[in-house]
mmCIF file of C-alpha atoms in Angstrom:
data_model
loop_
_atom_site.group_PDB
_atom_site.id
_atom_site.type_symbol
_atom_site.label_atom_id
_atom_site.label_comp_id
_atom_site.label_asym_id
_atom_site.label_seq_id
_atom_site.Cartn_x
_atom_site.Cartn_y
_atom_site.Cartn_z
ATOM 1 C CA MET T 258 -28.430 15.029 0.772
ATOM 2 C CA ILE T 259 -27.373 13.979 4.151
ATOM 3 C CA GLY T 260 -25.076 17.157 4.376
ATOM 4 C CA ARG T 261 -28.070 19.344 4.162
ATOM 5 C CA ILE T 262 -29.973 17.715 7.152
ATOM 6 C CA LYS T 263 -29.688 19.504 10.344
ATOM 7 C CA SER T 264 -27.186 18.461 12.898
ATOM 8 C CA PRO T 265 -29.451 16.580 15.300
ATOM 9 C CA LEU T 266 -31.150 14.555 12.450
ATOM 10 C CA ARG T 267 -27.566 13.965 10.996
ATOM 11 C CA ASP T 268 -26.431 12.529 14.343
ATOM 12 C CA LEU T 269 -29.570 10.290 14.476
ATOM 13 C CA TYR T 270 -29.271 8.961 10.976
ATOM 14 C CA HIS T 271 -25.781 8.015 11.630
ATOM 15 C CA GLU T 272 -26.497 6.424 15.022
ATOM 16 C CA LEU T 273 -29.025 4.453 13.302
ATOM 17 C CA LYS T 274 -26.665 3.382 10.511
ATOM 18 C CA LEU T 275 -24.176 2.405 13.164
ATOM 19 C CA ILE T 276 -26.426 0.037 15.021
ATOM 20 C CA SER T 277 -27.624 -1.571 11.746
ATOM 21 C CA TYR T 278 -23.947 -2.422 10.744
ATOM 22 C CA ILE T 279 -23.326 -3.635 14.090
ATOM 23 C CA VAL T 280 -26.425 -5.849 14.295
ATOM 24 C CA LYS T 281 -25.750 -7.213 11.006
ATOM 25 C CA SER T 282 -22.232 -8.135 11.723
ATOM 26 C CA LYS T 283 -23.586 -10.311 14.723
ATOM 27 C CA PHE T 284 -24.588 -12.856 12.185
ATOM 28 C CA ASN T 285 -20.882 -13.143 11.174
ATOM 29 C CA PRO T 286 -19.061 -16.571 11.965
ATOM 30 C CA VAL T 287 -16.527 -15.218 14.484
ATOM 31 C CA PRO T 288 -15.486 -18.020 16.882
ATOM 32 C CA THR T 289 -15.172 -17.028 20.377
ATOM 33 C CA HIS T 290 -12.119 -19.278 21.147
ATOM 34 C CA ASN T 291 -10.112 -17.786 18.469
ATOM 35 C CA LYS T 292 -10.915 -14.177 18.157
ATOM 36 C CA LEU T 293 -9.089 -11.087 18.269
ATOM 37 C CA ASN T 294 -10.373 -7.521 19.835
ATOM 38 C CA VAL T 295 -9.221 -4.946 17.644
ATOM 39 C CA TYR T 296 -9.205 -1.200 18.729
ATOM 40 C CA LEU T 297 -7.476 1.151 16.410
ATOM 41 C CA ASP T 298 -7.615 4.992 16.968
ATOM 42 C CA SER T 299 -9.731 7.390 14.892
ATOM 43 C CA PHE T 300 -6.962 8.436 12.707
ATOM 44 C CA LEU T 301 -6.383 4.846 11.574
ATOM 45 C CA MET T 302 -9.904 4.123 11.182
ATOM 46 C CA ASN T 303 -11.466 7.221 9.938
ATOM 47 C CA SER T 304 -9.282 9.021 7.387
ATOM 48 C CA ASP T 305 -8.099 7.928 3.676
ATOM 49 C CA MET T 306 -5.045 6.325 5.804
ATOM 50 C CA GLY T 307 -7.431 3.954 7.284
ATOM 51 C CA ARG T 308 -6.810 1.873 4.233
ATOM 52 C CA PHE T 309 -3.928 0.579 6.314
ATOM 53 C CA SER T 310 -6.171 -0.538 9.089
ATOM 54 C CA PHE T 311 -8.323 -2.726 6.432
ATOM 55 C CA ILE T 312 -4.856 -4.422 5.193
ATOM 56 C CA PHE T 313 -3.626 -4.943 8.767
ATOM 57 C CA CYS T 314 -6.860 -6.428 9.936
ATOM 58 C CA GLN T 315 -6.755 -8.721 6.750
ATOM 59 C CA TYR T 316 -3.212 -9.963 7.751
ATOM 60 C CA LEU T 317 -4.883 -11.045 11.173
ATOM 61 C CA LYS T 318 -7.557 -12.648 9.234
ATOM 62 C CA PHE T 319 -5.110 -14.421 6.938
ATOM 63 C CA CYS T 320 -3.765 -15.811 10.374
ATOM 64 C CA GLY T 321 -6.670 -17.602 10.884
ATOM 65 C CA PHE T 322 -8.349 -15.445 13.574
ATOM 66 C CA GLY T 323 -11.944 -14.193 13.853
ATOM 67 C CA LEU T 324 -11.920 -10.383 14.336
ATOM 68 C CA SER T 325 -14.133 -8.190 16.639
ATOM 69 C CA VAL T 326 -13.124 -4.621 15.663
ATOM 70 C CA LYS T 327 -14.527 -1.314 17.322
ATOM 71 C CA ILE T 328 -16.261 1.289 14.976
ATOM 72 C CA ASP T 329 -17.862 4.365 15.780
ATOM 73 C CA LYS T 330 -20.224 7.127 14.287
ATOM 74 C CA ALA T 331 -17.200 8.726 12.734
ATOM 75 C CA PHE T 332 -16.403 5.808 10.776
ATOM 76 C CA ILE T 333 -19.873 5.509 9.391
ATOM 77 C CA SER T 334 -20.550 9.078 8.668
ATOM 78 C CA ARG T 335 -18.070 9.242 5.780
ATOM 79 C CA LEU T 336 -18.045 5.966 3.909
ATOM 80 C CA ALA T 337 -16.620 7.423 0.488
ATOM 81 C CA PRO T 338 -13.232 5.967 0.926
ATOM 82 C CA PRO T 339 -13.161 2.537 -0.738
ATOM 83 C CA TYR T 340 -11.433 0.827 1.814
ATOM 84 C CA LYS T 341 -14.298 1.398 4.202
ATOM 85 C CA LYS T 342 -16.702 -0.636 1.809
ATOM 86 C CA LEU T 343 -14.092 -3.406 1.455
ATOM 87 C CA PHE T 344 -13.745 -3.359 5.384
ATOM 88 C CA LEU T 345 -17.631 -3.705 6.002
ATOM 89 C CA GLN T 346 -17.690 -6.251 3.188
ATOM 90 C CA GLN T 347 -15.501 -8.594 5.622
ATOM 91 C CA ASN T 348 -16.871 -11.220 8.123
ATOM 92 C CA TYR T 349 -15.821 -9.129 10.945
ATOM 93 C CA LYS T 350 -17.647 -8.633 14.230
ATOM 94 C CA LEU T 351 -18.432 -4.760 14.573
ATOM 95 C CA VAL T 352 -18.610 -3.480 18.053
ATOM 96 C CA ARG T 353 -18.953 -0.112 19.711
ATOM 97 C CA GLN T 354 -17.227 -1.123 22.984
ATOM 98 C CA CYS T 355 -13.974 -3.178 22.984
ATOM 99 C CA GLN T 356 -12.027 -5.140 25.633
ATOM 100 C CA ALA T 357 -8.757 -4.003 23.965
ATOM 101 C CA LYS T 358 -6.934 -0.790 24.801
ATOM 102 C CA GLU T 359 -6.588 2.055 22.015
ATOM 103 C CA ASN T 360 -4.288 1.049 19.391
ATOM 104 C CA THR T 361 -3.963 -2.626 20.611
ATOM 105 C CA VAL T 362 -5.081 -5.999 19.352
ATOM 106 C CA GLU T 363 -5.962 -8.473 22.238
ATOM 107 C CA TRP T 364 -6.263 -12.229 21.988
ATOM 108 C CA VAL T 365 -7.310 -14.505 24.844
ATOM 109 C CA SER T 366 -7.015 -18.006 24.422
ATOM 110 C CA PRO T 367 -9.529 -20.812 25.243
ATOM 111 C CA VAL T 368 -7.231 -21.316 28.577
ATOM 112 C CA GLY T 369 -7.379 -17.705 29.371
ATOM 113 C CA LYS T 370 -3.862 -16.823 28.072
ATOM 114 C CA ARG T 371 -3.589 -13.207 26.908
ATOM 115 C CA LYS T 372 -1.439 -11.868 23.943
ATOM 116 C CA TRP T 373 -1.260 -8.270 22.882
ATOM 117 C CA LEU T 374 -0.066 -6.381 19.594
ATOM 118 C CA GLU T 375 0.575 -2.787 20.522
ATOM 119 C CA ILE T 376 0.293 -0.542 17.133
ATOM 120 C CA ALA T 377 2.680 2.614 16.848
ATOM 121 C CA TYR T 378 2.818 4.893 14.026
ATOM 122 C CA GLY T 379 4.510 7.886 12.673
ATOM 123 C CA TYR T 380 7.317 9.032 10.445
ATOM 124 C CA ARG T 381 9.595 9.479 13.683
ATOM 125 C CA PHE T 382 10.081 5.716 13.226
ATOM 126 C CA ILE T 383 11.705 5.957 9.865
ATOM 127 C CA GLY T 384 15.326 4.669 10.339
ATOM 128 C CA THR T 385 14.642 3.371 13.913
ATOM 129 C CA VAL T 386 15.895 -0.275 14.717
ATOM 130 C CA ASP T 387 13.730 -1.879 17.379
ATOM 131 C CA GLU T 388 14.739 -5.565 17.459
ATOM 132 C CA GLY T 389 11.847 -6.594 19.254
ATOM 133 C CA ALA T 390 9.351 -4.857 17.191
ATOM 134 C CA PHE T 391 7.713 -5.730 13.757
ATOM 135 C CA TYR T 392 8.133 -3.151 11.089
ATOM 136 C CA MET T 393 4.846 -3.078 8.952
ATOM 137 C CA PRO T 394 6.013 -2.696 5.349
ATOM 138 C CA PHE T 395 4.328 -0.654 2.933
ATOM 139 C CA PRO T 396 1.606 -2.670 1.114
ATOM 140 C CA LEU T 397 0.040 -3.178 -2.411
ATOM 141 C CA HIS T 398 -3.322 -1.318 -2.837
ATOM 142 C CA PRO T 399 -6.181 -2.698 -0.481
ATOM 143 C CA LYS T 400 -7.797 -4.368 -3.501
ATOM 144 C CA PHE T 401 -5.145 -7.065 -3.378
ATOM 145 C CA TYR T 402 -5.848 -8.140 0.228
ATOM 146 C CA ILE T 403 -9.703 -9.101 -0.282
ATOM 147 C CA LYS T 404 -8.116 -12.425 -0.416
ATOM 148 C CA GLN T 405 -4.429 -13.606 0.281
ATOM 149 C CA ILE T 406 -2.260 -13.471 -2.792
ATOM 150 C CA SER T 407 0.580 -15.785 -2.837
ATOM 151 C CA SER T 408 3.685 -16.144 -5.134
ATOM 152 C CA ASP T 409 1.956 -18.831 -7.188
ATOM 153 C CA ASP T 410 -0.631 -16.229 -7.995
ATOM 154 C CA LEU T 411 2.220 -13.702 -9.140
ATOM 155 C CA HIS T 412 3.996 -16.462 -10.850
ATOM 156 C CA LEU T 413 1.971 -15.864 -14.278
ATOM 157 C CA PHE T 414 2.788 -12.077 -13.978
ATOM 158 C CA ARG T 415 6.294 -12.490 -13.563
ATOM 159 C CA SER T 416 6.689 -14.809 -16.116
ATOM 160 C CA GLN T 417 5.314 -12.659 -19.090
ATOM 161 C CA LYS T 418 7.243 -11.516 -22.156
ATOM 162 C CA ARG T 419 8.494 -8.058 -21.148
ATOM 163 C CA ASN T 420 8.386 -5.433 -24.217
ATOM 164 C CA VAL T 421 8.813 -2.196 -22.605
ATOM 165 C CA LEU T 422 11.909 -1.242 -20.956
ATOM 166 C CA VAL T 423 10.751 1.547 -18.635
ATOM 167 C CA PHE T 424 6.980 2.093 -17.653
ATOM 168 C CA PHE T 425 4.783 4.395 -15.661
ATOM 169 C CA ALA T 426 0.968 4.743 -15.207
ATOM 170 C CA GLY T 427 -0.948 6.522 -12.885
ATOM 171 C CA ASN T 428 -2.502 9.848 -12.187
ATOM 172 C CA PHE T 429 -0.865 13.050 -13.730
ATOM 173 C CA ASP T 430 -3.011 15.560 -11.574
ATOM 174 C CA SER T 431 -0.646 18.297 -10.737
ATOM 175 C CA ARG T 432 -3.191 19.700 -8.067
ATOM 176 C CA LEU T 433 -2.428 16.303 -6.174
ATOM 177 C CA TYR T 434 0.811 15.278 -7.021
ATOM 178 C CA ASN T 435 2.965 18.606 -6.917
ATOM 179 C CA ARG T 436 1.855 19.791 -3.469
ATOM 180 C CA ASP T 437 3.719 21.577 -0.806
ATOM 181 C CA VAL T 438 3.166 18.792 1.985
ATOM 182 C CA LEU T 439 5.112 16.331 0.210
ATOM 183 C CA LYS T 440 8.247 18.650 0.209
ATOM 184 C CA GLU T 441 7.485 19.853 3.896
ATOM 185 C CA ASN T 442 7.296 16.356 5.035
ATOM 186 C CA PHE T 443 10.106 14.844 2.942
ATOM 187 C CA ASN T 444 12.746 17.676 1.918
ATOM 188 C CA GLY T 445 14.535 16.847 -1.209
ATOM 189 C CA THR T 446 11.832 14.551 -2.484
ATOM 190 C CA VAL T 447 11.170 15.236 -6.612
ATOM 191 C CA SER T 448 7.581 15.101 -7.018
ATOM 192 C CA ARG T 449 5.676 12.988 -9.465
ATOM 193 C CA ILE T 450 4.733 15.843 -11.636
ATOM 194 C CA ASN T 451 8.145 17.302 -11.595
ATOM 195 C CA ALA T 452 9.926 13.722 -12.504
ATOM 196 C CA LEU T 453 7.535 13.435 -15.330
ATOM 197 C CA ARG T 454 8.014 16.825 -16.612
ATOM 198 C CA TYR T 455 12.049 16.492 -16.597
ATOM 199 C CA ILE T 456 11.706 13.112 -18.076
ATOM 200 C CA ARG T 457 9.820 14.277 -21.023
ATOM 201 C CA GLY T 458 11.852 17.398 -21.492
ATOM 202 C CA ARG T 459 15.178 15.210 -21.505
ATOM 203 C CA PHE T 460 13.803 12.120 -23.588
ATOM 204 C CA ASP T 461 12.052 14.037 -26.312
ATOM 205 C CA GLU T 462 12.966 11.607 -29.452
ATOM 206 C CA PRO T 463 10.116 9.710 -30.757
ATOM 207 C CA ALA T 464 12.085 6.262 -30.437
ATOM 208 C CA GLU T 465 12.896 7.116 -26.856
ATOM 209 C CA LEU T 466 9.596 7.796 -25.171
ATOM 210 C CA GLU T 467 5.855 7.847 -25.866
ATOM 211 C CA PHE T 468 3.086 9.548 -23.715
ATOM 212 C CA VAL T 469 -0.303 7.671 -23.963
ATOM 213 C CA LYS T 470 -3.723 8.530 -23.108
ATOM 214 C CA GLU T 471 -5.674 5.534 -24.999
ATOM 215 C CA PRO T 472 -6.011 2.188 -23.344
ATOM 216 C CA GLY T 473 -5.673 0.738 -26.863
ATOM 217 C CA ARG T 474 -2.562 2.517 -27.852
ATOM 218 C CA LEU T 475 -0.827 1.367 -24.533
ATOM 219 C CA HIS T 476 -1.625 -2.139 -24.921
ATOM 220 C CA GLU T 477 -0.207 -1.744 -28.465
ATOM 221 C CA LEU T 478 3.141 -0.652 -26.940
ATOM 222 C CA LEU T 479 3.098 -3.401 -24.585
ATOM 223 C CA GLU T 480 2.948 -5.992 -27.071
ATOM 224 C CA ALA T 481 5.007 -4.379 -29.681
ATOM 225 C CA GLY T 482 7.744 -3.079 -27.589
ATOM 226 C CA ALA T 483 8.918 -0.112 -29.910
ATOM 227 C CA LYS T 484 9.827 2.419 -27.131
ATOM 228 C CA LYS T 485 12.224 2.560 -24.490
ATOM 229 C CA ILE T 486 10.025 4.562 -22.120
ATOM 230 C CA VAL T 487 6.215 4.564 -22.139
ATOM 231 C CA LEU T 488 4.358 7.036 -19.831
ATOM 232 C CA SER T 489 0.667 6.330 -19.505
ATOM 233 C CA GLU T 490 -2.544 7.945 -17.867
ATOM 234 C CA ALA T 491 -4.648 5.749 -19.921
ATOM 235 C CA ARG T 492 -7.491 4.217 -17.594
ATOM 236 C CA THR T 493 -7.436 0.292 -17.813
ATOM 237 C CA PRO T 494 -9.348 -2.079 -15.493
ATOM 238 C CA GLY T 495 -8.171 -2.780 -12.092
ATOM 239 C CA GLU T 496 -8.028 -6.428 -12.695
ATOM 240 C CA GLN T 497 -5.451 -6.120 -15.507
ATOM 241 C CA TRP T 498 -3.085 -3.766 -13.459
ATOM 242 C CA LEU T 499 -0.510 -6.570 -12.392
ATOM 243 C CA SER T 500 -0.552 -7.947 -15.955
ATOM 244 C CA ILE T 501 0.177 -4.609 -17.603
ATOM 245 C CA LEU T 502 2.993 -3.997 -14.920
ATOM 246 C CA GLY T 503 4.567 -7.369 -15.632
ATOM 247 C CA LYS T 504 5.115 -6.449 -19.326
ATOM 248 C CA ALA T 505 7.802 -3.887 -18.454
ATOM 249 C CA HIS T 506 11.321 -4.592 -17.037
ATOM 250 C CA PHE T 507 11.540 -1.386 -15.137
ATOM 251 C CA PHE T 508 8.862 0.761 -13.298
ATOM 252 C CA LEU T 509 9.228 4.398 -12.477
ATOM 253 C CA CYS T 510 8.133 4.376 -8.468
ATOM 254 C CA LEU T 511 7.183 8.283 -8.521
ATOM 255 C CA PRO T 512 5.758 9.718 -5.243
ATOM 256 C CA GLY T 513 2.471 9.682 -3.789
ATOM 257 C CA VAL T 514 0.406 12.907 -2.634
ATOM 258 C CA ARG T 515 1.676 13.276 0.769
ATOM 259 C CA MET T 516 4.434 10.883 1.268
ATOM 260 C CA PRO T 517 7.027 9.093 -1.165
ATOM 261 C CA TRP T 518 5.416 5.630 -0.842
ATOM 262 C CA SER T 519 3.013 4.478 -3.456
ATOM 263 C CA HIS T 520 1.435 1.318 -3.772
ATOM 264 C CA ASN T 521 2.754 0.778 -7.414
ATOM 265 C CA ALA T 522 6.183 0.449 -6.062
ATOM 266 C CA ILE T 523 5.217 -2.596 -3.869
ATOM 267 C CA GLU T 524 3.089 -3.845 -6.771
ATOM 268 C CA SER T 525 6.057 -3.629 -9.511
ATOM 269 C CA MET T 526 8.243 -5.585 -7.260
ATOM 270 C CA ALA T 527 5.527 -8.148 -6.727
ATOM 271 C CA VAL T 528 5.443 -8.894 -10.134
ATOM 272 C CA GLY T 529 9.299 -8.742 -10.674
ATOM 273 C CA THR T 530 9.315 -5.412 -12.371
ATOM 274 C CA ILE T 531 12.394 -3.379 -11.081
ATOM 275 C CA PRO T 532 11.783 -0.098 -9.362
ATOM 276 C CA ILE T 533 13.416 2.850 -10.363
ATOM 277 C CA ILE T 534 12.973 4.996 -7.005
ATOM 278 C CA GLN T 535 14.238 8.069 -5.047
ATOM 279 C CA TYR T 536 13.082 6.861 -1.477
ATOM 280 C CA GLY T 537 14.658 3.037 -1.331
ATOM 281 C CA SER T 538 16.403 4.359 1.863
ATOM 282 C CA LEU T 539 12.599 4.387 3.334
ATOM 283 C CA PHE T 540 12.371 0.697 2.800
ATOM 284 C CA THR T 541 13.209 -1.687 5.824
ATOM 285 C CA PRO T 542 15.735 -2.991 5.112
ATOM 286 C CA PRO T 543 16.658 0.007 2.682
ATOM 287 C CA LEU T 544 16.748 -0.993 -1.213
ATOM 288 C CA GLU T 545 20.152 -1.119 -2.841
ATOM 289 C CA HIS T 546 21.108 0.424 -6.056
ATOM 290 C CA MET T 547 21.831 -1.802 -8.902
ATOM 291 C CA LYS T 548 21.254 -4.819 -6.678
ATOM 292 C CA ASN T 549 17.388 -4.875 -6.076
ATOM 293 C CA ALA T 550 16.663 -1.444 -7.249
ATOM 294 C CA VAL T 551 17.705 1.389 -9.545
ATOM 295 C CA CYS T 552 18.028 4.522 -7.110
ATOM 296 C CA TYR T 553 18.421 8.318 -7.912
ATOM 297 C CA THR T 554 18.559 11.390 -5.514
ATOM 298 C CA ASN T 555 17.621 14.249 -7.739
ATOM 299 C CA GLU T 556 16.332 15.114 -11.240
ATOM 300 C CA ASN T 557 19.719 14.814 -12.903
ATOM 301 C CA GLU T 558 20.446 11.525 -11.497
ATOM 302 C CA LEU T 559 16.918 10.160 -12.536
ATOM 303 C CA GLY T 560 17.964 11.196 -16.312
ATOM 304 C CA GLU T 561 21.577 9.366 -16.049
ATOM 305 C CA VAL T 562 20.132 6.341 -14.679
ATOM 306 C CA LEU T 563 17.464 5.986 -17.261
ATOM 307 C CA SER T 564 19.906 6.665 -19.968
ATOM 308 C CA GLU T 565 22.298 3.868 -18.475
ATOM 309 C CA LEU T 566 19.255 1.253 -18.778
ATOM 310 C CA PHE T 567 19.317 1.824 -22.489
ATOM 311 C CA THR T 568 22.608 -0.142 -22.546
ATOM 312 C CA MET T 569 21.920 -2.744 -19.922
ATOM 313 C CA SER T 570 22.300 -6.255 -20.792
ATOM 314 C CA GLU T 571 19.803 -9.018 -20.594
ATOM 315 C CA GLN T 572 21.756 -10.887 -18.043
ATOM 316 C CA GLU T 573 22.148 -7.779 -15.978
ATOM 317 C CA ILE T 574 18.311 -6.924 -15.898
ATOM 318 C CA ALA T 575 17.701 -10.752 -15.251
ATOM 319 C CA LYS T 576 19.868 -10.502 -12.132
ATOM 320 C CA LEU T 577 18.296 -7.525 -10.858
ATOM 321 C CA ARG T 578 14.910 -8.998 -11.611
ATOM 322 C CA SER T 579 15.619 -11.970 -9.421
ATOM 323 C CA ASN T 580 16.950 -9.907 -6.565
ATOM 324 C CA VAL T 581 13.776 -7.808 -6.636
ATOM 325 C CA ILE T 582 11.588 -10.751 -6.353
ATOM 326 C CA SER T 583 13.640 -12.446 -3.469
ATOM 327 C CA TYR T 584 13.258 -9.073 -1.389
ATOM 328 C CA TYR T 585 9.577 -8.731 -2.228
ATOM 329 C CA GLU T 586 9.092 -12.440 -0.757
ATOM 330 C CA GLN T 587 11.348 -12.047 2.027
ATOM 331 C CA TYR T 588 10.307 -8.457 3.467
ATOM 332 C CA LEU T 589 6.899 -7.398 1.562
ATOM 333 C CA SER T 590 4.716 -10.589 0.774
ATOM 334 C CA ALA T 591 1.640 -11.141 2.860
ATOM 335 C CA GLU T 592 2.954 -14.492 3.159
ATOM 336 C CA GLN T 593 5.924 -13.606 5.335
ATOM 337 C CA ILE T 594 3.851 -10.986 7.160
ATOM 338 C CA VAL T 595 1.369 -13.383 8.129
ATOM 339 C CA GLY T 596 4.069 -16.208 8.964
ATOM 340 C CA LYS T 597 5.768 -13.293 11.286
ATOM 341 C CA LEU T 598 2.309 -12.554 13.143
ATOM 342 C CA SER T 599 1.446 -16.265 13.524
ATOM 343 C CA ALA T 600 4.796 -17.275 14.888
ATOM 344 C CA PHE T 601 4.288 -14.459 17.732
ATOM 345 C CA PHE T 602 0.658 -15.944 18.615
ATOM 346 C CA SER T 603 2.266 -19.351 18.641
ATOM 347 C CA SER T 604 5.358 -18.026 20.883
ATOM 348 C CA ASP T 605 5.778 -17.610 24.851
ATOM 349 C CA GLU T 606 5.810 -13.820 24.150
ATOM 350 C CA THR T 607 2.886 -11.907 25.503
ATOM 351 C CA THR T 608 3.584 -8.584 23.575
ATOM 352 C CA LEU T 609 4.546 -7.594 20.098
ATOM 353 C CA LYS T 610 5.008 -3.934 19.199
ATOM 354 C CA VAL T 611 3.810 -3.556 15.665
ATOM 355 C CA ILE T 612 5.492 -0.148 13.987
ATOM 356 C CA ILE T 613 3.748 1.609 10.955
ATOM 357 C CA PRO T 614 6.439 4.178 9.960
ATOM 358 C CA PHE T 615 4.829 5.292 6.701
ATOM 359 C CA LEU T 616 1.781 6.991 8.379
ATOM 360 C CA GLU T 617 2.054 10.824 9.849
ATOM 361 C CA ASP T 618 2.547 11.201 13.572
ATOM 362 C CA PRO T 619 -0.222 11.128 15.976
ATOM 363 C CA VAL T 620 -1.839 14.841 16.507
ATOM 364 C CA LYS T 621 -1.009 15.677 20.147
#
């Protein structure tokens, strides 16, 4: 309906909506003595990639700070992305004007001491080494950052009985997951659709693989463990996802729409499910084949490593799993990220560069 309203009225509607959110946020308890001023650019806040801004703000919140975050009409005009609703549900103070410069987070201590986080993003940072910077790792899905998830929370999922050898679940839509933009940005990446098509063609024996559409059948397979490979597009409740992931030994970490990274890779590692992955080199530090991941570079290698898993011993799988959990805890967990950010705010340093390498380069 709003889309049919003429431009001046639409602008007025968004202006009033912006004001209402700002006014409501004034009642959020943000302490002036422990507050961060956050100013992120329009790409970070207003596109679907803004999910990472929500997660970044939650990391800062988990450090114990209150947040004052700059928003504008562009943010309000398109509230469809779920992360924006999550963002507005937090107890941030929302402002139109911000003391911080664009793509910085500013902290002013009670005694007037100032510190800054300087945010930089872009694929150009992939493979770079800046010893003084903090490289933000690719995260879990935003819904897992509404509250801070810890290793204690994950222990239950990690300790489940695992009845399926290799598992994949997700969106199979070829219109999304076989687009040219992935190949243009990351040449040589095997798309999700091509990988699934290859696997279903190579492992066509009923005892080897089953393709699942119904949630009931998926749960039967997860409990019975009769198949080596289970590929599922069954829709299951989001709150069951980590439990489902934890019932497989290995997870096929197939690429996203525009970039190789996908939340399910990090989620699988969080519950100790070993990633089968083409883009392990894009992690910081890189994942290592048969140490903390099963890596491949093309379709044929994917088929070969899957065949090798059929004969892998329980002891070998257990060692891999232990290494995966260690990597997650050391480099990917919210706890270690919050710890690094907190250490900076407690240090004598005044500036920390935060690099986000998994987002597209800014448009100049």
